[in-house]
JSON list of C-alpha atoms and ligand atoms in Angstrom, two decimals:
[
{"chain": "A", "resi": 29, "resn": "MET", "atom": "CA", "xyz": [62.51, 24.67, -18.20]},
{"chain": "A", "resi": 30, "resn": "THR", "atom": "CA", "xyz": [61.91, 22.42, -21.23]},
{"chain": "A", "resi": 31, "resn": "ALA", "atom": "CA", "xyz": [58.39, 21.07, -21.46]},
{"chain": "A", "resi": 32, "resn": "LEU", "atom": "CA", "xyz": [57.81, 17.26, -21.63]},
{"chain": "A", "resi": 33, "resn": "LEU", "atom": "CA", "xyz": [58.14, 15.75, -25.07]},
{"chain": "A", "resi": 34, "resn": "ALA", "atom": "CA", "xyz": [54.88, 15.20, -27.07]},
{"chain": "A", "resi": 35, "resn": "SER", "atom": "CA", "xyz": [55.36, 11.46, -26.88]},
{"chain": "A", "resi": 36, "resn": "ALA", "atom": "CA", "xyz": [55.63, 11.57, -23.13]},
{"chain": "A", "resi": 37, "resn": "LYS", "atom": "CA", "xyz": [52.40, 13.58, -22.80]},
{"chain": "A", "resi": 38, "resn": "GLN", "atom": "CA", "xyz": [50.67, 11.30, -25.32]},
{"chain": "A", "resi": 39, "resn": "ALA", "atom": "CA", "xyz": [51.67, 8.29, -23.10]},
{"chain": "A", "resi": 40, "resn": "VAL", "atom": "CA", "xyz": [50.18, 9.97, -20.02]},
{"chain": "A", "resi": 41, "resn": "LEU", "atom": "CA", "xyz": [46.94, 10.64, -21.93]},
{"chain": "A", "resi": 42, "resn": "GLU", "atom": "CA", "xyz": [46.79, 7.10, -23.05]},
{"chain": "A", "resi": 43, "resn": "GLU", "atom": "CA", "xyz": [47.16, 5.79, -19.51]},
{"chain": "A", "resi": 44, "resn": "ILE", "atom": "CA", "xyz": [44.23, 7.86, -18.57]},
{"chain": "A", "resi": 45, "resn": "LEU", "atom": "CA", "xyz": [41.93, 7.21, -21.46]},
{"chain": "A", "resi": 46, "resn": "VAL", "atom": "CA", "xyz": [42.47, 3.54, -22.22]},
{"chain": "A", "resi": 47, "resn": "PRO", "atom": "CA", "xyz": [41.08, 2.22, -18.95]},
{"chain": "A", "resi": 48, "resn": "ALA", "atom": "CA", "xyz": [38.42, 4.90, -18.79]},
{"chain": "A", "resi": 49, "resn": "ARG", "atom": "CA", "xyz": [36.76, 3.86, -22.10]},
{"chain": "A", "resi": 50, "resn": "ILE", "atom": "CA", "xyz": [34.00, 6.60, -21.57]},
{"chain": "A", "resi": 51, "resn": "VAL", "atom": "CA", "xyz": [34.84, 10.15, -20.67]},
{"chain": "A", "resi": 52, "resn": "PRO", "atom": "CA", "xyz": [31.72, 12.19, -19.80]},
{"chain": "A", "resi": 53, "resn": "VAL", "atom": "CA", "xyz": [31.71, 15.74, -21.13]},
{"chain": "A", "resi": 54, "resn": "LEU", "atom": "CA", "xyz": [30.38, 17.96, -18.45]},
{"chain": "A", "resi": 55, "resn": "THR", "atom": "CA", "xyz": [28.69, 21.39, -18.91]},
{"chain": "A", "resi": 56, "resn": "ILE", "atom": "CA", "xyz": [28.19, 22.74, -15.44]},
{"chain": "A", "resi": 57, "resn": "ASP", "atom": "CA", "xyz": [26.09, 25.87, -14.94]},
{"chain": "A", "resi": 58, "resn": "ARG", "atom": "CA", "xyz": [26.10, 25.96, -11.11]},
{"chain": "A", "resi": 59, "resn": "ALA", "atom": "CA", "xyz": [29.53, 25.56, -9.37]},
{"chain": "A", "resi": 60, "resn": "GLU", "atom": "CA", "xyz": [27.87, 23.74, -6.57]},
{"chain": "A", "resi": 61, "resn": "ASP", "atom": "CA", "xyz": [26.68, 20.93, -8.89]},
{"chain": "A", "resi": 62, "resn": "GLY", "atom": "CA", "xyz": [30.33, 19.97, -9.69]},
{"chain": "A", "resi": 63, "resn": "VAL", "atom": "CA", "xyz": [31.06, 17.77, -6.64]},
{"chain": "A", "resi": 64, "resn": "PRO", "atom": "CA", "xyz": [27.68, 15.88, -6.47]},
{"chain": "A", "resi": 65, "resn": "LEU", "atom": "CA", "xyz": [27.87, 15.35, -10.21]},
{"chain": "A", "resi": 66, "resn": "ALA", "atom": "CA", "xyz": [31.43, 13.97, -10.05]},
{"chain": "A", "resi": 67, "resn": "ARG", "atom": "CA", "xyz": [30.51, 11.78, -7.08]},
{"chain": "A", "resi": 68, "resn": "ALA", "atom": "CA", "xyz": [27.65, 10.30, -9.01]},
{"chain": "A", "resi": 69, "resn": "LEU", "atom": "CA", "xyz": [29.73, 9.50, -11.99]},
{"chain": "A", "resi": 70, "resn": "VAL", "atom": "CA", "xyz": [32.60, 7.99, -9.88]},
{"chain": "A", "resi": 71, "resn": "ALA", "atom": "CA", "xyz": [29.85, 5.94, -8.01]},
{"chain": "A", "resi": 72, "resn": "GLY", "atom": "CA", "xyz": [28.87, 4.52, -11.32]},
{"chain": "A", "resi": 73, "resn": "GLY", "atom": "CA", "xyz": [32.37, 3.51, -12.19]},
{"chain": "A", "resi": 74, "resn": "VAL", "atom": "CA", "xyz": [33.04, 6.49, -14.53]},
{"chain": "A", "resi": 75, "resn": "LYS", "atom": "CA", "xyz": [36.25, 8.23, -13.11]},
{"chain": "A", "resi": 76, "resn": "VAL", "atom": "CA", "xyz": [37.84, 10.30, -15.94]},
{"chain": "A", "resi": 77, "resn": "LEU", "atom": "CA", "xyz": [35.76, 13.46, -16.40]},
{"chain": "A", "resi": 78, "resn": "GLU", "atom": "CA", "xyz": [36.00, 16.33, -18.82]},
{"chain": "A", "resi": 79, "resn": "VAL", "atom": "CA", "xyz": [34.74, 19.58, -17.29]},
{"chain": "A", "resi": 80, "resn": "THR", "atom": "CA", "xyz": [34.17, 22.04, -20.20]},
{"chain": "A", "resi": 81, "resn": "PHE", "atom": "CA", "xyz": [35.35, 25.63, -20.01]},
{"chain": "A", "resi": 82, "resn": "ARG", "atom": "CA", "xyz": [31.93, 26.77, -21.43]},
{"chain": "A", "resi": 83, "resn": "THR", "atom": "CA", "xyz": [30.31, 28.27, -18.38]},
{"chain": "A", "resi": 84, "resn": "GLU", "atom": "CA", "xyz": [31.22, 30.75, -15.83]},
{"chain": "A", "resi": 85, "resn": "ALA", "atom": "CA", "xyz": [30.94, 28.11, -13.13]},
{"chain": "A", "resi": 86, "resn": "ALA", "atom": "CA", "xyz": [33.43, 25.71, -14.84]},
{"chain": "A", "resi": 87, "resn": "THR", "atom": "CA", "xyz": [36.58, 26.81, -13.09]},
{"chain": "A", "resi": 88, "resn": "ALA", "atom": "CA", "xyz": [35.15, 26.77, -9.59]},
{"chain": "A", "resi": 89, "resn": "ALA", "atom": "CA", "xyz": [33.39, 23.48, -10.28]},
{"chain": "A", "resi": 90, "resn": "ALA", "atom": "CA", "xyz": [36.69, 21.81, -11.60]},
{"chain": "A", "resi": 91, "resn": "LYS", "atom": "CA", "xyz": [38.59, 23.13, -8.58]},
{"chain": "A", "resi": 92, "resn": "ALA", "atom": "CA", "xyz": [35.98, 21.73, -6.17]},
{"chain": "A", "resi": 93, "resn": "ILE", "atom": "CA", "xyz": [35.94, 18.45, -7.82]},
{"chain": "A", "resi": 94, "resn": "ILE", "atom": "CA", "xyz": [39.77, 18.16, -7.75]},
{"chain": "A", "resi": 95, "resn": "ALA", "atom": "CA", "xyz": [39.84, 19.04, -4.11]},
{"chain": "A", "resi": 96, "resn": "GLU", "atom": "CA", "xyz": [36.88, 17.02, -2.97]},
{"chain": "A", "resi": 97, "resn": "VAL", "atom": "CA", "xyz": [36.54, 13.93, -5.19]},
{"chain": "A", "resi": 98, "resn": "PRO", "atom": "CA", "xyz": [39.96, 12.25, -5.17]},
{"chain": "A", "resi": 99, "resn": "ASP", "atom": "CA", "xyz": [38.86, 9.35, -7.20]},
{"chain": "A", "resi": 100, "resn": "ALA", "atom": "CA", "xyz": [38.02, 11.56, -10.16]},
{"chain": "A", "resi": 101, "resn": "ILE", "atom": "CA", "xyz": [40.55, 12.20, -12.74]},
{"chain": "A", "resi": 102, "resn": "VAL", "atom": "CA", "xyz": [39.77, 15.67, -14.05]},
{"chain": "A", "resi": 103, "resn": "GLY", "atom": "CA", "xyz": [40.40, 17.08, -17.43]},
{"chain": "A", "resi": 104, "resn": "ILE", "atom": "CA", "xyz": [39.38, 20.45, -18.94]},
{"chain": "A", "resi": 105, "resn": "GLY", "atom": "CA", "xyz": [37.47, 20.54, -22.14]},
{"chain": "A", "resi": 106, "resn": "THR", "atom": "CA", "xyz": [36.62, 23.35, -24.67]},
{"chain": "A", "resi": 107, "resn": "VAL", "atom": "CA", "xyz": [40.25, 24.50, -24.38]},
{"chain": "A", "resi": 108, "resn": "LEU", "atom": "CA", "xyz": [40.54, 26.94, -27.29]},
{"chain": "A", "resi": 109, "resn": "ASN", "atom": "CA", "xyz": [43.86, 28.62, -26.97]},
{"chain": "A", "resi": 110, "resn": "GLY", "atom": "CA", "xyz": [47.12, 28.87, -25.03]},
{"chain": "A", "resi": 111, "resn": "ASP", "atom": "CA", "xyz": [45.52, 30.86, -22.21]},
{"chain": "A", "resi": 112, "resn": "ASP", "atom": "CA", "xyz": [42.93, 28.28, -21.67]},
{"chain": "A", "resi": 113, "resn": "LEU", "atom": "CA", "xyz": [45.51, 25.56, -21.58]},
{"chain": "A", "resi": 114, "resn": "ARG", "atom": "CA", "xyz": [47.55, 27.52, -18.89]},
{"chain": "A", "resi": 115, "resn": "ARG", "atom": "CA", "xyz": [44.34, 28.14, -16.85]},
{"chain": "A", "resi": 116, "resn": "ALA", "atom": "CA", "xyz": [43.54, 24.34, -17.07]},
{"chain": "A", "resi": 117, "resn": "ARG", "atom": "CA", "xyz": [47.09, 23.41, -15.86]},
{"chain": "A", "resi": 118, "resn": "ASP", "atom": "CA", "xyz": [47.02, 26.13, -13.18]},
{"chain": "A", "resi": 119, "resn": "LEU", "atom": "CA", "xyz": [43.83, 24.65, -11.62]},
{"chain": "A", "resi": 120, "resn": "GLY", "atom": "CA", "xyz": [45.22, 21.26, -11.32]},
{"chain": "A", "resi": 121, "resn": "ALA", "atom": "CA", "xyz": [43.68, 19.46, -14.30]},
{"chain": "A", "resi": 122, "resn": "ARG", "atom": "CA", "xyz": [45.36, 16.24, -15.53]},
{"chain": "A", "resi": 123, "resn": "PHE", "atom": "CA", "xyz": [44.69, 16.73, -19.20]},
{"chain": "A", "resi": 124, "resn": "ALA", "atom": "CA", "xyz": [43.01, 19.11, -21.61]},
{"chain": "A", "resi": 125, "resn": "VAL", "atom": "CA", "xyz": [40.67, 18.60, -24.61]},
{"chain": "A", "resi": 126, "resn": "SER", "atom": "CA", "xyz": [40.11, 20.90, -27.53]},
{"chain": "A", "resi": 127, "resn": "PRO", "atom": "CA", "xyz": [37.36, 20.84, -30.17]},
{"chain": "A", "resi": 128, "resn": "GLY", "atom": "CA", "xyz": [39.85, 21.75, -32.90]},
{"chain": "A", "resi": 129, "resn": "ALA", "atom": "CA", "xyz": [43.61, 21.99, -33.58]},
{"chain": "A", "resi": 130, "resn": "THR", "atom": "CA", "xyz": [44.83, 25.43, -34.38]},
{"chain": "A", "resi": 131, "resn": "PRO", "atom": "CA", "xyz": [48.60, 25.98, -34.94]},
{"chain": "A", "resi": 132, "resn": "GLU", "atom": "CA", "xyz": [48.54, 28.42, -31.97]},
{"chain": "A", "resi": 133, "resn": "LEU", "atom": "CA", "xyz": [46.99, 25.89, -29.61]},
{"chain": "A", "resi": 134, "resn": "LEU", "atom": "CA", "xyz": [49.25, 23.13, -30.68]},
{"chain": "A", "resi": 135, "resn": "ASP", "atom": "CA", "xyz": [52.31, 25.20, -30.24]},
{"chain": "A", "resi": 136, "resn": "ALA", "atom": "CA", "xyz": [51.02, 26.30, -26.78]},
{"chain": "A", "resi": 137, "resn": "ALA", "atom": "CA", "xyz": [50.58, 22.58, -25.93]},
{"chain": "A", "resi": 138, "resn": "ALA", "atom": "CA", "xyz": [54.20, 21.91, -26.92]},
{"chain": "A", "resi": 139, "resn": "ALA", "atom": "CA", "xyz": [55.31, 24.37, -24.37]},
{"chain": "A", "resi": 140, "resn": "ASN", "atom": "CA", "xyz": [52.98, 23.21, -21.60]},
{"chain": "A", "resi": 141, "resn": "ASP", "atom": "CA", "xyz": [53.37, 19.98, -19.70]},
{"chain": "A", "resi": 142, "resn": "LEU", "atom": "CA", "xyz": [49.64, 19.34, -19.57]},
{"chain": "A", "resi": 143, "resn": "PRO", "atom": "CA", "xyz": [48.74, 16.67, -22.06]},
{"chain": "A", "resi": 144, "resn": "LEU", "atom": "CA", "xyz": [46.33, 17.80, -24.75]},
{"chain": "A", "resi": 145, "resn": "LEU", "atom": "CA", "xyz": [43.83, 15.80, -26.76]},
{"chain": "A", "resi": 146, "resn": "PRO", "atom": "CA", "xyz": [43.36, 18.06, -29.79]},
{"chain": "A", "resi": 147, "resn": "GLY", "atom": "CA", "xyz": [40.22, 17.61, -31.83]},
{"chain": "A", "resi": 148, "resn": "VAL", "atom": "CA", "xyz": [40.34, 16.92, -35.62]},
{"chain": "A", "resi": 149, "resn": "ALA", "atom": "CA", "xyz": [37.72, 16.20, -38.21]},
{"chain": "A", "resi": 150, "resn": "THR", "atom": "CA", "xyz": [39.67, 16.03, -41.46]},
{"chain": "A", "resi": 151, "resn": "ALA", "atom": "CA", "xyz": [42.82, 14.59, -42.90]},
{"chain": "A", "resi": 152, "resn": "SER", "atom": "CA", "xyz": [44.52, 17.93, -43.15]},
{"chain": "A", "resi": 153, "resn": "GLU", "atom": "CA", "xyz": [43.83, 18.76, -39.41]},
{"chain": "A", "resi": 154, "resn": "LEU", "atom": "CA", "xyz": [45.09, 15.40, -38.50]},
{"chain": "A", "resi": 155, "resn": "MET", "atom": "CA", "xyz": [48.34, 16.01, -40.49]},
{"chain": "A", "resi": 156, "resn": "GLN", "atom": "CA", "xyz": [48.90, 19.37, -38.76]},
{"chain": "A", "resi": 157, "resn": "ALA", "atom": "CA", "xyz": [48.52, 17.67, -35.37]},
{"chain": "A", "resi": 158, "resn": "GLN", "atom": "CA", "xyz": [50.69, 14.69, -36.43]},
{"chain": "A", "resi": 159, "resn": "ALA", "atom": "CA", "xyz": [53.42, 17.08, -37.60]},
{"chain": "A", "resi": 160, "resn": "ARG", "atom": "CA", "xyz": [53.73, 18.15, -34.07]},
{"chain": "A", "resi": 161, "resn": "GLY", "atom": "CA", "xyz": [53.87, 14.78, -32.56]},
{"chain": "A", "resi": 162, "resn": "PHE", "atom": "CA", "xyz": [50.19, 14.23, -31.78]},
{"chain": "A", "resi": 163, "resn": "ASN", "atom": "CA", "xyz": [49.00, 10.64, -32.64]},
{"chain": "A", "resi": 164, "resn": "LEU", "atom": "CA", "xyz": [46.17, 10.40, -30.06]},
{"chain": "A", "resi": 165, "resn": "LEU", "atom": "CA", "xyz": [43.40, 12.69, -31.18]},
{"chain": "A", "resi": 166, "resn": "LYS", "atom": "CA", "xyz": [39.84, 13.55, -30.53]},
{"chain": "A", "resi": 167, "resn": "PHE", "atom": "CA", "xyz": [37.63, 12.94, -33.47]},
{"chain": "A", "resi": 168, "resn": "PHE", "atom": "CA", "xyz": [35.09, 15.73, -33.40]},
{"chain": "A", "resi": 169, "resn": "PRO", "atom": "CA", "xyz": [32.24, 16.06, -34.01]},
{"chain": "A", "resi": 170, "resn": "ALA", "atom": "CA", "xyz": [32.38, 12.26, -34.48]},
{"chain": "A", "resi": 171, "resn": "GLU", "atom": "CA", "xyz": [28.76, 11.36, -35.68]},
{"chain": "A", "resi": 172, "resn": "GLN", "atom": "CA", "xyz": [28.30, 14.62, -37.65]},
{"chain": "A", "resi": 173, "resn": "ALA", "atom": "CA", "xyz": [31.72, 14.39, -39.39]},
{"chain": "A", "resi": 174, "resn": "GLY", "atom": "CA", "xyz": [31.03, 10.98, -40.97]},
{"chain": "A", "resi": 175, "resn": "GLY", "atom": "CA", "xyz": [30.80, 8.59, -38.03]},
{"chain": "A", "resi": 176, "resn": "ILE", "atom": "CA", "xyz": [32.44, 5.20, -38.15]},
{"chain": "A", "resi": 177, "resn": "PRO", "atom": "CA", "xyz": [32.92, 5.07, -41.89]},
{"chain": "A", "resi": 178, "resn": "MET", "atom": "CA", "xyz": [34.91, 8.43, -41.74]},
{"chain": "A", "resi": 179, "resn": "LEU", "atom": "CA", "xyz": [37.16, 6.96, -39.00]},
{"chain": "A", "resi": 180, "resn": "ARG", "atom": "CA", "xyz": [37.72, 3.80, -41.02]},
{"chain": "A", "resi": 181, "resn": "ALA", "atom": "CA", "xyz": [38.65, 5.87, -44.01]},
{"chain": "A", "resi": 182, "resn": "LEU", "atom": "CA", "xyz": [41.24, 7.87, -41.87]},
{"chain": "A", "resi": 183, "resn": "ALA", "atom": "CA", "xyz": [42.67, 4.61, -40.55]},
{"chain": "A", "resi": 184, "resn": "GLY", "atom": "CA", "xyz": [43.92, 3.84, -44.19]},
{"chain": "A", "resi": 185, "resn": "PRO", "atom": "CA", "xyz": [46.50, 6.76, -44.60]},
{"chain": "A", "resi": 186, "resn": "PHE", "atom": "CA", "xyz": [46.93, 7.13, -40.75]},
{"chain": "A", "resi": 187, "resn": "PRO", "atom": "CA", "xyz": [47.40, 3.60, -39.30]},
{"chain": "A", "resi": 188, "resn": "ASN", "atom": "CA", "xyz": [49.25, 4.89, -36.21]},
{"chain": "A", "resi": 189, "resn": "THR", "atom": "CA", "xyz": [46.80, 7.45, -35.16]},
{"chain": "A", "resi": 190, "resn": "ARG", "atom": "CA", "xyz": [44.27, 6.60, -32.50]},
{"chain": "A", "resi": 191, "resn": "PHE", "atom": "CA", "xyz": [41.09, 8.50, -31.53]},
{"chain": "A", "resi": 192, "resn": "CYS", "atom": "CA", "xyz": [38.66, 9.46, -28.81]},
{"chain": "A", "resi": 193, "resn": "PRO", "atom": "CA", "xyz": [35.45, 10.09, -30.85]},
{"chain": "A", "resi": 194, "resn": "THR", "atom": "CA", "xyz": [33.20, 12.66, -29.27]},
{"chain": "A", "resi": 195, "resn": "GLY", "atom": "CA", "xyz": [30.01, 14.25, -30.57]},
{"chain": "A", "resi": 196, "resn": "GLY", "atom": "CA", "xyz": [26.85, 12.28, -31.09]},
{"chain": "A", "resi": 197, "resn": "VAL", "atom": "CA", "xyz": [28.10, 9.27, -29.10]},
{"chain": "A", "resi": 198, "resn": "ASN", "atom": "CA", "xyz": [25.28, 7.76, -27.06]},
{"chain": "A", "resi": 199, "resn": "ALA", "atom": "CA", "xyz": [24.00, 4.61, -25.33]},
{"chain": "A", "resi": 200, "resn": "ALA", "atom": "CA", "xyz": [22.96, 3.05, -28.64]},
{"chain": "A", "resi": 201, "resn": "ASN", "atom": "CA", "xyz": [26.28, 3.50, -30.55]},
{"chain": "A", "resi": 202, "resn": "VAL", "atom": "CA", "xyz": [28.91, 3.59, -27.81]},
{"chain": "A", "resi": 203, "resn": "ALA", "atom": "CA", "xyz": [29.76, -0.04, -28.11]},
{"chain": "A", "resi": 204, "resn": "ALA", "atom": "CA", "xyz": [30.10, 0.19, -31.80]},
{"chain": "A", "resi": 205, "resn": "TRP", "atom": "CA", "xyz": [32.51, 3.11, -31.64]},
{"chain": "A", "resi": 206, "resn": "LEU", "atom": "CA", "xyz": [34.55, 1.23, -28.89]},
{"chain": "A", "resi": 207, "resn": "ALA", "atom": "CA", "xyz": [34.83, -1.80, -31.04]},
{"chain": "A", "resi": 208, "resn": "GLU", "atom": "CA", "xyz": [36.86, 0.11, -33.80]},
{"chain": "A", "resi": 209, "resn": "PRO", "atom": "CA", "xyz": [40.52, -0.75, -33.54]},
{"chain": "A", "resi": 210, "resn": "ASN", "atom": "CA", "xyz": [41.71, 2.74, -33.65]},
{"chain": "A", "resi": 211, "resn": "VAL", "atom": "CA", "xyz": [39.47, 4.02, -30.87]},
{"chain": "A", "resi": 212, "resn": "VAL", "atom": "CA", "xyz": [40.88, 4.15, -27.44]},
{"chain": "A", "resi": 213, "resn": "ALA", "atom": "CA", "xyz": [37.93, 5.84, -25.58]},
{"chain": "A", "resi": 214, "resn": "VAL", "atom": "CA", "xyz": [34.80, 7.97, -26.48]},
{"chain": "A", "resi": 215, "resn": "GLY", "atom": "CA", "xyz": [33.57, 11.28, -25.01]},
{"chain": "A", "resi": 216, "resn": "GLY", "atom": "CA", "xyz": [30.09, 12.44, -24.75]},
{"chain": "A", "resi": 217, "resn": "SER", "atom": "CA", "xyz": [27.43, 14.10, -22.68]},
{"chain": "A", "resi": 218, "resn": "TRP", "atom": "CA", "xyz": [24.79, 11.41, -22.76]},
{"chain": "A", "resi": 219, "resn": "LEU", "atom": "CA", "xyz": [25.57, 10.11, -19.24]},
{"chain": "A", "resi": 220, "resn": "CYS", "atom": "CA", "xyz": [24.70, 13.36, -17.62]},
{"chain": "A", "resi": 221, "resn": "PRO", "atom": "CA", "xyz": [22.38, 15.45, -19.67]},
{"chain": "A", "resi": 222, "resn": "ALA", "atom": "CA", "xyz": [21.78, 19.08, -18.60]},
{"chain": "A", "resi": 223, "resn": "SER", "atom": "CA", "xyz": [18.20, 18.21, -17.43]},
{"chain": "A", "resi": 224, "resn": "ASP", "atom": "CA", "xyz": [19.49, 15.62, -14.89]},
{"chain": "A", "resi": 225, "resn": "ILE", "atom": "CA", "xyz": [22.17, 18.08, -13.66]},
{"chain": "A", "resi": 226, "resn": "LYS", "atom": "CA", "xyz": [19.61, 20.79, -13.28]},
{"chain": "A", "resi": 227, "resn": "ALA", "atom": "CA", "xyz": [17.18, 18.45, -11.35]},
{"chain": "A", "resi": 228, "resn": "ALA", "atom": "CA", "xyz": [20.05, 17.14, -9.21]},
{"chain": "A", "resi": 229, "resn": "ASN", "atom": "CA", "xyz": [19.08, 13.55, -10.45]},
{"chain": "A", "resi": 230, "resn": "TRP", "atom": "CA", "xyz": [22.37, 12.15, -9.14]},
{"chain": "A", "resi": 231, "resn": "GLU", "atom": "CA", "xyz": [21.10, 8.63, -8.74]},
{"chain": "A", "resi": 232, "resn": "VAL", "atom": "CA", "xyz": [19.76, 8.53, -12.24]},
{"chain": "A", "resi": 233, "resn": "ILE", "atom": "CA", "xyz": [23.22, 9.49, -13.49]},
{"chain": "A", "resi": 234, "resn": "THR", "atom": "CA", "xyz": [24.97, 6.90, -11.36]},
{"chain": "A", "resi": 235, "resn": "GLY", "atom": "CA", "xyz": [22.41, 4.24, -12.77]},
{"chain": "A", "resi": 236, "resn": "ARG", "atom": "CA", "xyz": [23.17, 5.35, -16.40]},
{"chain": "A", "resi": 237, "resn": "CYS", "atom": "CA", "xyz": [26.86, 4.96, -15.76]},
{"chain": "A", "resi": 238, "resn": "ILE", "atom": "CA", "xyz": [26.44, 1.46, -14.11]},
{"chain": "A", "resi": 239, "resn": "ASP", "atom": "CA", "xyz": [24.46, 0.40, -17.12]},
{"chain": "A", "resi": 240, "resn": "ALA", "atom": "CA", "xyz": [26.94, 1.82, -19.63]},
{"chain": "A", "resi": 241, "resn": "MET", "atom": "CA", "xyz": [29.81, 0.16, -17.95]},
{"chain": "A", "resi": 242, "resn": "LYS", "atom": "CA", "xyz": [27.96, -3.25, -17.68]},
{"chain": "A", "resi": 243, "resn": "THR", "atom": "CA", "xyz": [27.10, -3.09, -21.44]},
{"chain": "A", "resi": 244, "resn": "LEU", "atom": "CA", "xyz": [30.86, -2.59, -22.23]},
{"chain": "A", "resi": 245, "resn": "ARG", "atom": "CA", "xyz": [31.97, -5.44, -19.92]},
{"chain": "A", "resi": 246, "resn": "LYS", "atom": "CA", "xyz": [29.63, -7.88, -21.67]},
{"chain": "A", "resi": 247, "resn": "ARG", "atom": "CA", "xyz": [31.38, -7.49, -25.04]},
{"chain": "B", "resi": 320, "resn": "LIG", "atom": "C1", "xyz": [30.51, 18.59, -26.94]},
{"chain": "B", "resi": 320, "resn": "LIG", "atom": "O1", "xyz": [31.42, 19.32, -27.18]},
{"chain": "B", "resi": 320, "resn": "LIG", "atom": "O2", "xyz": [29.36, 19.01, -26.56]},
{"chain": "B", "resi": 320, "resn": "LIG", "atom": "C2", "xyz": [30.82, 17.15, -26.73]},
{"chain": "B", "resi": 320, "resn": "LIG", "atom": "O3", "xyz": [31.38, 16.67, -27.91]},
{"chain": "B", "resi": 320, "resn": "LIG", "atom": "C3", "xyz": [29.65, 16.36, -26.40]},
{"chain": "B", "resi": 320, "resn": "LIG", "atom": "O4", "xyz": [28.94, 16.01, -27.59]},
{"chain": "B", "resi": 320, "resn": "LIG", "atom": "P1", "xyz": [27.54, 15.31, -27.34]},
{"chain": "B", "resi": 320, "resn": "LIG", "atom": "O5", "xyz": [26.71, 16.25, -26.43]},
{"chain": "B", "resi": 320, "resn": "LIG", "atom": "O6", "xyz": [27.08, 14.98, -28.67]},
{"chain": "B", "resi": 320, "resn": "LIG", "atom": "O7", "xyz": [27.90, 14.09, -26.63]}
]
C-alpha cells in the first residue's frame, strides 16, 4: 500500500495545528498522570497535546489519554527514528513531532501515513525537509536558535514554509510568536511544568490554559 502524499499529510497537520494555536509538550513520568493531565488541559481549552516519548510511562500514558479523553487530539513528540514513528502510529496518535530532521526519519515519514512535524533550526535542515515535501516544520529550539529574528530571516528565502516554534516559548512571548505571519502554532511545556504534574495541580494547569487562551483571543 502506498503511503499518503506528503502534501496530504501536511494538510492534515495544518488542520490540527492552526485552530490549536498552542500545543503543550508533555513529559509524563507516571502513566497514571496522563488522563488527569489531559483532562485539565482540555478543560482549559487546550485540546491538541504532544506526549513526548522521553519517559518509560509515555506509551501507556498516551494510550490511556487516547482511550479515555476523546476530546484530546494526541500527537507523539521526541520521535527520533522510523521505529518511534511506527510506535506512535500503532498506539493511535494523530501526528508525530521530532526535534530534528534526519534523512532516515524523513524517509520513514514518507513511508508512513502518520503526519510528521519535523524539527529544523537551520536553512540547510529546512532545505532537506523541503526537498521531501515538508513545508510545515517545527522551529526548534526556537528561542535558543535565534528567536523571532531568525524566523524572520528564514522567511526571506523560504516564503512558503510555515512553522510551529517550540523551545523557550512561554506566557510572556507566546503572543509575539503567534503574531509572526509564518507561524501557525507554537509548542511548549510552560502550561504544564513538571512540578505541577508531580503535585497533581490539575486546577492550576487548567487555569493557566484558560489565561493563555484568553490572552490570545484579545489580540
Ligand atoms: C522540549 O523539547 O522540551 C520542548 O521543545 C519544550 O521546550 P520548552 O520546555 O522550552 O517549552
